[in-house]
Amino acid sequence: MAVDPGELIIWATVLGLLVGVIWSLKYLVVLDRRLERMEEHMDRILHKLERPLEKLEKSRR
């Protein structure tokens, strides 16, 4: 079963596109996880800051 050069180029292009899409999705997942971790850290920091602010507000009343 011989493959002519035109068909080989088409298959190579399709394979290259699939590899590119999978590679980019991998990095999108990595970036999404990093952003999620950053949001969690920001929430923790804000939660820690809320406690002293609540104490200050109570002491001013």
mmCIF file with all atom_site columns, C-alpha atoms in Angstrom:
data_model
loop_
_atom_site.group_PDB
_atom_site.id
_atom_site.type_symbol
_atom_site.label_atom_id
_atom_site.label_alt_id
_atom_site.label_comp_id
_atom_site.label_asym_id
_atom_site.label_entity_id
_atom_site.label_seq_id
_atom_site.pdbx_PDB_ins_code
_atom_site.Cartn_x
_atom_site.Cartn_y
_atom_site.Cartn_z
_atom_site.occupancy
_atom_site.B_iso_or_equiv
_atom_site.pdbx_formal_charge
_atom_site.auth_seq_id
_atom_site.auth_comp_id
_atom_site.auth_asym_id
_atom_site.auth_atom_id
_atom_site.pdbx_PDB_model_num
ATOM 1  C CA . MET A 1 1  ? 0.000   0.000  0.000  1.00 0.00 ? 1  MET A CA 1
ATOM 2  C CA . ALA A 1 2  ? 1.884   3.020  -1.251 1.00 0.00 ? 2  ALA A CA 1
ATOM 3  C CA . VAL A 1 3  ? 1.127   6.537  -0.104 1.00 0.00 ? 3  VAL A CA 1
ATOM 4  C CA . ASP A 1 4  ? 1.530   9.319  -2.618 1.00 0.00 ? 4  ASP A CA 1
ATOM 5  C CA . PRO A 1 5  ? 3.420   12.463 -1.535 1.00 0.00 ? 5  PRO A CA 1
ATOM 6  C CA . GLY A 1 6  ? 0.313   14.666 -1.490 1.00 0.00 ? 6  GLY A CA 1
ATOM 7  C CA . GLU A 1 7  ? -1.504  12.353 0.891  1.00 0.00 ? 7  GLU A CA 1
ATOM 8  C CA . LEU A 1 8  ? 1.576   12.100 3.079  1.00 0.00 ? 8  LEU A CA 1
ATOM 9  C CA . ILE A 1 9  ? 1.722   15.902 3.363  1.00 0.00 ? 9  ILE A CA 1
ATOM 10 C CA . ILE A 1 10 ? -1.965  16.044 4.312  1.00 0.00 ? 10 ILE A CA 1
ATOM 11 C CA . TRP A 1 11 ? -1.537  13.383 7.010  1.00 0.00 ? 11 TRP A CA 1
ATOM 12 C CA . ALA A 1 12 ? 1.580   15.085 8.359  1.00 0.00 ? 12 ALA A CA 1
ATOM 13 C CA . THR A 1 13 ? -0.318  18.389 8.526  1.00 0.00 ? 13 THR A CA 1
ATOM 14 C CA . VAL A 1 14 ? -3.267  16.807 10.327 1.00 0.00 ? 14 VAL A CA 1
ATOM 15 C CA . LEU A 1 15 ? -0.969  15.072 12.792 1.00 0.00 ? 15 LEU A CA 1
ATOM 16 C CA . GLY A 1 16 ? 0.976   18.291 13.380 1.00 0.00 ? 16 GLY A CA 1
ATOM 17 C CA . LEU A 1 17 ? -2.218  20.226 14.044 1.00 0.00 ? 17 LEU A CA 1
ATOM 18 C CA . LEU A 1 18 ? -3.442  17.602 16.502 1.00 0.00 ? 18 LEU A CA 1
ATOM 19 C CA . VAL A 1 19 ? -0.146  17.648 18.371 1.00 0.00 ? 19 VAL A CA 1
ATOM 20 C CA . GLY A 1 20 ? -0.263  21.461 18.470 1.00 0.00 ? 20 GLY A CA 1
ATOM 21 C CA . VAL A 1 21 ? -3.810  21.519 19.841 1.00 0.00 ? 21 VAL A CA 1
ATOM 22 C CA . ILE A 1 22 ? -3.022  18.930 22.515 1.00 0.00 ? 22 ILE A CA 1
ATOM 23 C CA . TRP A 1 23 ? 0.167   20.777 23.486 1.00 0.00 ? 23 TRP A CA 1
ATOM 24 C CA . SER A 1 24 ? -1.674  24.095 23.825 1.00 0.00 ? 24 SER A CA 1
ATOM 25 C CA . LEU A 1 25 ? -4.462  22.502 25.874 1.00 0.00 ? 25 LEU A CA 1
ATOM 26 C CA . LYS A 1 26 ? -1.838  21.117 28.230 1.00 0.00 ? 26 LYS A CA 1
ATOM 27 C CA . TYR A 1 27 ? -0.496  24.598 28.855 1.00 0.00 ? 27 TYR A CA 1
ATOM 28 C CA . LEU A 1 28 ? -3.997  26.029 29.263 1.00 0.00 ? 28 LEU A CA 1
ATOM 29 C CA . VAL A 1 29 ? -4.646  23.487 32.014 1.00 0.00 ? 29 VAL A CA 1
ATOM 30 C CA . VAL A 1 30 ? -1.342  24.370 33.700 1.00 0.00 ? 30 VAL A CA 1
ATOM 31 C CA . LEU A 1 31 ? -2.160  28.096 33.564 1.00 0.00 ? 31 LEU A CA 1
ATOM 32 C CA . ASP A 1 32 ? -5.666  27.485 34.892 1.00 0.00 ? 32 ASP A CA 1
ATOM 33 C CA . ARG A 1 33 ? -4.281  25.558 37.867 1.00 0.00 ? 33 ARG A CA 1
ATOM 34 C CA . ARG A 1 34 ? -1.783  28.330 38.614 1.00 0.00 ? 34 ARG A CA 1
ATOM 35 C CA . LEU A 1 35 ? -4.515  30.960 38.510 1.00 0.00 ? 35 LEU A CA 1
ATOM 36 C CA . GLU A 1 36 ? -6.677  28.849 40.797 1.00 0.00 ? 36 GLU A CA 1
ATOM 37 C CA . ARG A 1 37 ? -3.828  28.556 43.311 1.00 0.00 ? 37 ARG A CA 1
ATOM 38 C CA . MET A 1 38 ? -3.233  32.304 43.154 1.00 0.00 ? 38 MET A CA 1
ATOM 39 C CA . GLU A 1 39 ? -6.919  32.948 43.849 1.00 0.00 ? 39 GLU A CA 1
ATOM 40 C CA . GLU A 1 40 ? -6.822  30.573 46.819 1.00 0.00 ? 40 GLU A CA 1
ATOM 41 C CA . HIS A 1 41 ? -3.794  32.372 48.253 1.00 0.00 ? 41 HIS A CA 1
ATOM 42 C CA . MET A 1 42 ? -5.472  35.754 47.792 1.00 0.00 ? 42 MET A CA 1
ATOM 43 C CA . ASP A 1 43 ? -8.614  34.485 49.522 1.00 0.00 ? 43 ASP A CA 1
ATOM 44 C CA . ARG A 1 44 ? -6.540  33.246 52.461 1.00 0.00 ? 44 ARG A CA 1
ATOM 45 C CA . ILE A 1 45 ? -4.746  36.579 52.765 1.00 0.00 ? 45 ILE A CA 1
ATOM 46 C CA . LEU A 1 46 ? -8.001  38.527 52.598 1.00 0.00 ? 46 LEU A CA 1
ATOM 47 C CA . HIS A 1 47 ? -9.589  36.228 55.163 1.00 0.00 ? 47 HIS A CA 1
ATOM 48 C CA . LYS A 1 48 ? -6.649  36.787 57.515 1.00 0.00 ? 48 LYS A CA 1
ATOM 49 C CA . LEU A 1 49 ? -6.974  40.550 57.045 1.00 0.00 ? 49 LEU A CA 1
ATOM 50 C CA . GLU A 1 50 ? -10.710 40.539 57.759 1.00 0.00 ? 50 GLU A CA 1
ATOM 51 C CA . ARG A 1 51 ? -10.271 39.299 61.316 1.00 0.00 ? 51 ARG A CA 1
ATOM 52 C CA . PRO A 1 52 ? -8.189  42.246 62.577 1.00 0.00 ? 52 PRO A CA 1
ATOM 53 C CA . LEU A 1 53 ? -10.458 44.684 60.753 1.00 0.00 ? 53 LEU A CA 1
ATOM 54 C CA . GLU A 1 54 ? -13.517 43.210 62.450 1.00 0.00 ? 54 GLU A CA 1
ATOM 55 C CA . LYS A 1 55 ? -11.803 43.547 65.833 1.00 0.00 ? 55 LYS A CA 1
ATOM 56 C CA . LEU A 1 56 ? -10.988 47.180 65.090 1.00 0.00 ? 56 LEU A CA 1
ATOM 57 C CA . GLU A 1 57 ? -14.575 47.920 64.133 1.00 0.00 ? 57 GLU A CA 1
ATOM 58 C CA . LYS A 1 58 ? -15.872 46.279 67.320 1.00 0.00 ? 58 LYS A CA 1
ATOM 59 C CA . SER A 1 59 ? -13.446 48.235 69.478 1.00 0.00 ? 59 SER A CA 1
ATOM 60 C CA . ARG A 1 60 ? -14.536 51.544 67.909 1.00 0.00 ? 60 ARG A CA 1
ATOM 61 C CA . ARG A 1 61 ? -18.200 50.960 68.793 1.00 0.00 ? 61 ARG A CA 1
#
